[in-house]
C-alpha positions as a Python dict, from the first residue, in 0.01 Angstrom:
ca = {
    (1, 'R'): (0, 0, 0),
    (2, 'Y'): (-124, -291, 212),
    (3, 'P'): (100, -294, 521),
    (4, 'E'): (-151, -501, 717),
    (5, 'M'): (-105, -801, 487),
    (6, 'G'): (267, -792, 551),
    (7, 'K'): (202, -859, 919),
    (8, 'I'): (12, -1178, 853),
    (9, 'G'): (149, -1522, 888),
    (10, 'R'): (478, -1546, 1063),
    (11, 'L'): (358, -1905, 1053),
    (12, 'G'): (326, -1869, 675),
    (13, 'G'): (580, -1943, 410),
    (14, 'A'): (624, -2216, 155),
    (15, 'P'): (781, -2559, 146),
    (16, 'S'): (755, -2520, -232),
    (17, 'A'): (1027, -2381, -455),
    (18, 'E'): (889, -2038, -376),
    (19, 'G'): (999, -2067, -16),
    (20, 'R'): (1298, -2301, -10),
    (21, 'G'): (1626, -2120, 19),
    (22, 'S'): (1457, -1784, 51),
    (23, 'G'): (1484, -1755, 428),
    (24, 'K'): (1106, -1765, 466),
    (25, 'A'): (976, -1989, 740),
    (26, 'P'): (765, -2279, 612),
    (27, 'P'): (409, -2301, 742),
    (28, 'A'): (339, -2488, 1063),
    (29, 'V'): (64, -2740, 993),
    (30, 'L'): (-152, -2949, 1224),
    (31, 'V'): (-361, -3226, 1068),
    (32, 'V'): (-649, -3365, 1276),
    (33, 'H'): (-790, -3675, 1110),
    (34, 'G'): (-1046, -3939, 1192),
    (35, 'G'): (-888, -4282, 1227),
    (36, 'A'): (-1196, -4448, 1072),
    (37, 'D'): (-1242, -4194, 791),
    (38, 'T'): (-1361, -4382, 481),
    (39, 'E'): (-1387, -4073, 257),
    (40, 'V'): (-1022, -3973, 296),
    (41, 'P'): (-819, -4263, 440),
    (42, 'V'): (-591, -4174, 728),
    (43, 'E'): (-291, -4287, 522),
    (44, 'R'): (-339, -3983, 298),
    (45, 'A'): (-311, -3747, 593),
    (46, 'Q'): (1, -3924, 713),
    (47, 'S'): (150, -3913, 363),
    (48, 'F'): (70, -3541, 338),
    (49, 'C'): (258, -3470, 661),
    (50, 'R'): (555, -3681, 557),
    (51, 'T'): (576, -3488, 230),
    (52, 'Q'): (559, -3155, 410),
    (53, 'R'): (840, -3255, 644),
    (54, 'T'): (1049, -3382, 351),
    (55, 'L'): (1009, -3043, 182),
    (56, 'G'): (1119, -2861, 496),
    (57, 'G'): (777, -2786, 641),
    (58, 'R'): (650, -2850, 992),
    (59, 'C'): (357, -3090, 1007),
    (60, 'E'): (210, -3272, 1306),
    (61, 'E'): (-77, -3518, 1314),
    (62, 'I'): (-354, -3600, 1559),
    (63, 'I'): (-532, -3923, 1464),
    (64, 'V'): (-865, -3960, 1645),
    (65, 'E'): (-932, -4330, 1694),
    (66, 'K'): (-1254, -4469, 1543),
    (67, 'A'): (-1360, -4122, 1428),
    (68, 'S'): (-1535, -4066, 1095),
    (69, 'H'): (-1480, -3793, 835),
    (70, 'R'): (-1701, -3523, 993),
    (71, 'L'): (-1575, -3387, 1326),
    (72, 'E'): (-1929, -3272, 1411),
    (73, 'N'): (-2015, -3644, 1442),
    (74, 'W'): (-1733, -3726, 1681),
    (75, 'W'): (-1837, -3844, 2029),
    (76, 'P'): (-1788, -3587, 2311),
    (77, 'T'): (-1716, -3861, 2564),
    (78, 'S'): (-1436, -4032, 2375),
    (79, 'Q'): (-1331, -3831, 2069),
    (80, 'W'): (-1305, -3469, 2181),
    (81, 'E'): (-960, -3487, 2338),
    (82, 'Y'): (-819, -3358, 2012),
    (83, 'R'): (-948, -3013, 2106),
    (84, 'E'): (-711, -2979, 2403),
    (85, 'E'): (-424, -3106, 2190),
    (86, 'M'): (-518, -2855, 1921),
    (87, 'L'): (-512, -2569, 2172),
    (88, 'R'): (-169, -2674, 2298),
    (89, 'W'): (-44, -2683, 1939),
    (90, 'L'): (-185, -2335, 1874),
    (91, 'E'): (-4, -2197, 2178),
    (92, 'K'): (321, -2358, 2069),
    (93, 'A'): (293, -2262, 1702),
    (94, 'T'): (211, -1898, 1774),
    (95, 'G'): (461, -1859, 2057),
    (96, 'L'): (191, -1793, 2314),
    (97, 'A'): (260, -1893, 2671),
    (98, 'P'): (-20, -2103, 2823),
    (99, 'S'): (-230, -1886, 3053),
    (100, 'P'): (-342, -2017, 3395),
    (101, 'V'): (-654, -1802, 3359),
    (102, 'K'): (-873, -1849, 3053),
    (103, 'P'): (-977, -1490, 2970),
    (104, 'A'): (-1308, -1584, 2809),
    (105, 'R'): (-1426, -1765, 3122),
    (106, 'R'): (-1321, -1506, 3375),
    (107, 'I'): (-1655, -1328, 3402),
    (108, 'G'): (-1888, -1590, 3258),
    (109, 'V'): (-2237, -1615, 3404),
    (110, 'R'): (-2420, -1950, 3421),
    (111, 'G'): (-2179, -2103, 3174),
    (112, 'Q'): (-2192, -1811, 2932),
    (113, 'L'): (-1863, -1692, 2788),
    (114, 'A'): (-1742, -1336, 2826),
    (115, 'G'): (-1726, -1194, 2479),
    (116, 'T'): (-1927, -1075, 2181),
    (117, 'L'): (-2069, -1278, 1893),
    (118, 'Q'): (-2109, -1077, 1574),
    (119, 'K'): (-2296, -1242, 1287),
    (120, 'G'): (-2312, -1158, 920),
    (121, 'L'): (-2004, -937, 892),
    (122, 'R'): (-1941, -864, 525),
    (123, 'Y'): (-1595, -899, 371),
    (124, 'G'): (-1709, -867, 8),
    (125, 'S'): (-2007, -776, -209),
    (126, 'A'): (-2126, -1129, -294),
    (127, 'S'): (-2410, -1269, -86),
    (128, 'R'): (-2195, -1548, 60),
    (129, 'Q'): (-1897, -1329, 142),
    (130, 'T'): (-1987, -1301, 510),
    (131, 'M'): (-1849, -1421, 840),
    (132, 'D'): (-1945, -1470, 1204),
    (133, 'A'): (-1698, -1351, 1466),
    (134, 'W'): (-1634, -1421, 1834),
    (135, 'L'): (-1442, -1144, 2009),
    (136, 'P'): (-1325, -1200, 2367),
    (137, 'T'): (-1381, -939, 2635),
    (138, 'G'): (-1070, -735, 2715),
    (139, 'P'): (-823, -494, 2559),
    (140, 'G'): (-636, -753, 2352),
    (141, 'P'): (-462, -785, 2122),
    (142, 'F'): (-595, -1139, 2082),
    (143, 'P'): (-469, -1422, 1864),
    (144, 'A'): (-727, -1523, 1607),
    (145, 'V'): (-840, -1824, 1405),
    (146, 'L'): (-997, -1796, 1061),
    (147, 'I'): (-1232, -2097, 1039),
    (148, 'V'): (-1345, -2223, 698),
    (149, 'H'): (-1624, -2480, 672),
    (150, 'G'): (-1617, -2790, 454),
    (151, 'G'): (-1887, -2932, 231),
    (152, 'G'): (-1718, -3067, -80),
    (153, 'W'): (-1672, -2716, -223),
    (154, 'E'): (-2049, -2710, -295),
    (155, 'A'): (-2227, -2692, 43),
    (156, 'G'): (-2199, -2565, 401),
    (157, 'D'): (-2214, -2241, 596),
    (158, 'P'): (-2027, -2073, 884),
    (159, 'V'): (-2186, -2308, 1141),
    (160, 'T'): (-2229, -2640, 961),
    (161, 'Y'): (-1953, -2894, 1029),
    (162, 'V'): (-1730, -2660, 1234),
    (163, 'A'): (-1949, -2569, 1536),
    (164, 'P'): (-1762, -2805, 1778),
    (165, 'L'): (-1458, -2578, 1746),
    (166, 'F'): (-1623, -2255, 1860),
    (167, 'R'): (-1646, -2304, 2235),
    (168, 'P'): (-1297, -2446, 2305),
    (169, 'L'): (-1137, -2162, 2112),
    (170, 'A'): (-1348, -1903, 2294),
    (171, 'E'): (-1275, -2060, 2633),
    (172, 'A'): (-903, -2042, 2559),
    (173, 'G'): (-925, -1668, 2489),
    (174, 'W'): (-897, -1680, 2109),
    (175, 'A'): (-1095, -1463, 1872),
    (176, 'W'): (-1242, -1662, 1586),
    (177, 'F'): (-1394, -1576, 1250),
    (178, 'S'): (-1603, -1841, 1077),
    (179, 'I'): (-1648, -1748, 714),
    (180, 'D'): (-1883, -1836, 434),
    (181, 'Y'): (-1764, -1834, 75),
    (182, 'R'): (-1903, -1879, -274),
    (183, 'L'): (-1975, -2239, -370),
    (184, 'T'): (-1963, -2444, -687),
    (185, 'P'): (-2110, -2433, -945),
    (186, 'E'): (-2150, -2058, -891),
    (187, 'V'): (-1772, -2021, -897),
    (188, 'R'): (-1479, -2251, -951),
    (189, 'H'): (-1204, -2335, -709),
    (190, 'P'): (-979, -2031, -775),
    (191, 'G'): (-1271, -1804, -689),
    (192, 'Q'): (-1320, -1984, -359),
    (193, 'V'): (-954, -1944, -268),
    (194, 'E'): (-988, -1578, -360),
    (195, 'D'): (-1274, -1551, -108),
    (196, 'L'): (-1051, -1692, 166),
    (197, 'R'): (-780, -1445, 74),
    (198, 'R'): (-1031, -1160, 76),
    (199, 'A'): (-1156, -1265, 422),
    (200, 'L'): (-798, -1280, 548),
    (201, 'H'): (-732, -931, 415),
    (202, 'F'): (-1049, -801, 580),
    (203, 'I'): (-943, -935, 919),
    (204, 'A'): (-591, -796, 882),
    (205, 'T'): (-710, -448, 788),
    (206, 'Q'): (-962, -452, 1076),
    (207, 'A'): (-716, -578, 1338),
    (208, 'D'): (-741, -262, 1550),
    (209, 'R'): (-1120, -267, 1536),
    (210, 'F'): (-1132, -632, 1651),
    (211, 'R'): (-837, -597, 1894),
    (212, 'L'): (-634, -865, 1715),
    (213, 'D'): (-267, -951, 1686),
    (214, 'P'): (-233, -1005, 1308),
    (215, 'T'): (101, -1180, 1354),
    (216, 'R'): (-84, -1459, 1538),
    (217, 'L'): (-351, -1549, 1285),
    (218, 'V'): (-418, -1917, 1219),
    (219, 'L'): (-607, -2070, 925),
    (220, 'L'): (-832, -2365, 1007),
    (221, 'G'): (-1009, -2572, 743),
    (222, 'E'): (-1240, -2874, 760),
    (223, 'S'): (-1264, -3133, 484),
    (224, 'A'): (-1270, -2948, 149),
    (225, 'S'): (-1159, -2624, 308),
    (226, 'G'): (-861, -2803, 461),
    (227, 'Q'): (-726, -2821, 108),
    (228, 'M'): (-794, -2452, 51),
    (229, 'V'): (-633, -2323, 371),
    (230, 'A'): (-331, -2545, 310),
    (231, 'L'): (-295, -2394, -38),
    (232, 'L'): (-337, -2043, 99),
    (233, 'A'): (-80, -2091, 375),
    (234, 'A'): (175, -2281, 168),
    (235, 'T'): (181, -2039, -126),
    (236, 'R'): (312, -1707, -6),
    (237, 'S'): (191, -1527, -320),
    (238, 'Q'): (-164, -1615, -212),
    (239, 'L'): (-122, -1386, 90),
    (240, 'T'): (-97, -1078, -129),
    (241, 'P'): (-396, -840, -125),
    (242, 'P'): (-706, -958, -311),
    (243, 'V'): (-812, -849, -655),
    (244, 'P'): (-1088, -587, -691),
    (245, 'D'): (-1444, -675, -597),
    (246, 'L'): (-1581, -982, -773),
    (247, 'E'): (-1937, -1035, -888),
    (248, 'G'): (-2130, -1345, -787),
}
């Protein structure tokens, strides 16, 4: 009934009991963490990756020296090198060969990128179930990143906290979708994960419209949403189609 969802996530799978011994590939995970983060100490990120590897998953870390919790506050002159490392990881994890020509820059004018920014796309009926999308110029199909903002599960929007990621992804020829989702106390955590799943389903079913390769779709979370995308990717049952429309 939902063949598009079956195409998602060759990177997906589960290092949990659901995935071990089932022949399903565990998720490939990249953790980018501020070395001076006082909200979530770097040791927690390192412990998370060690646990994933112990359970059969693939987890790599980038520790940004002297960086705080919020990547939007990291210094461009000394703390943005993680973005190039992230792009190399994306190419490796999705099986993409590095391109000598960055498609999004090919016909840029005065520093503008070649592509289309679409704002306020709806993936559900609730007021916050919207997303902004960057679609590169060209026939595609393009790999895509679903970006989910942080904010302690109770704040944020499709631009807050995650804006530093938009341009490097666009320059590298990736489509990206930065989503909003319902916040607490309006809904509880399961409802927020359901929003992520609904957004993922929307992108998969609209792959032809957006000229996407749904087998190369990456989930990217920041702070609170890092927990949610990890849950979504690591639990294969979460990748099933969403439940009927929710109120709220």
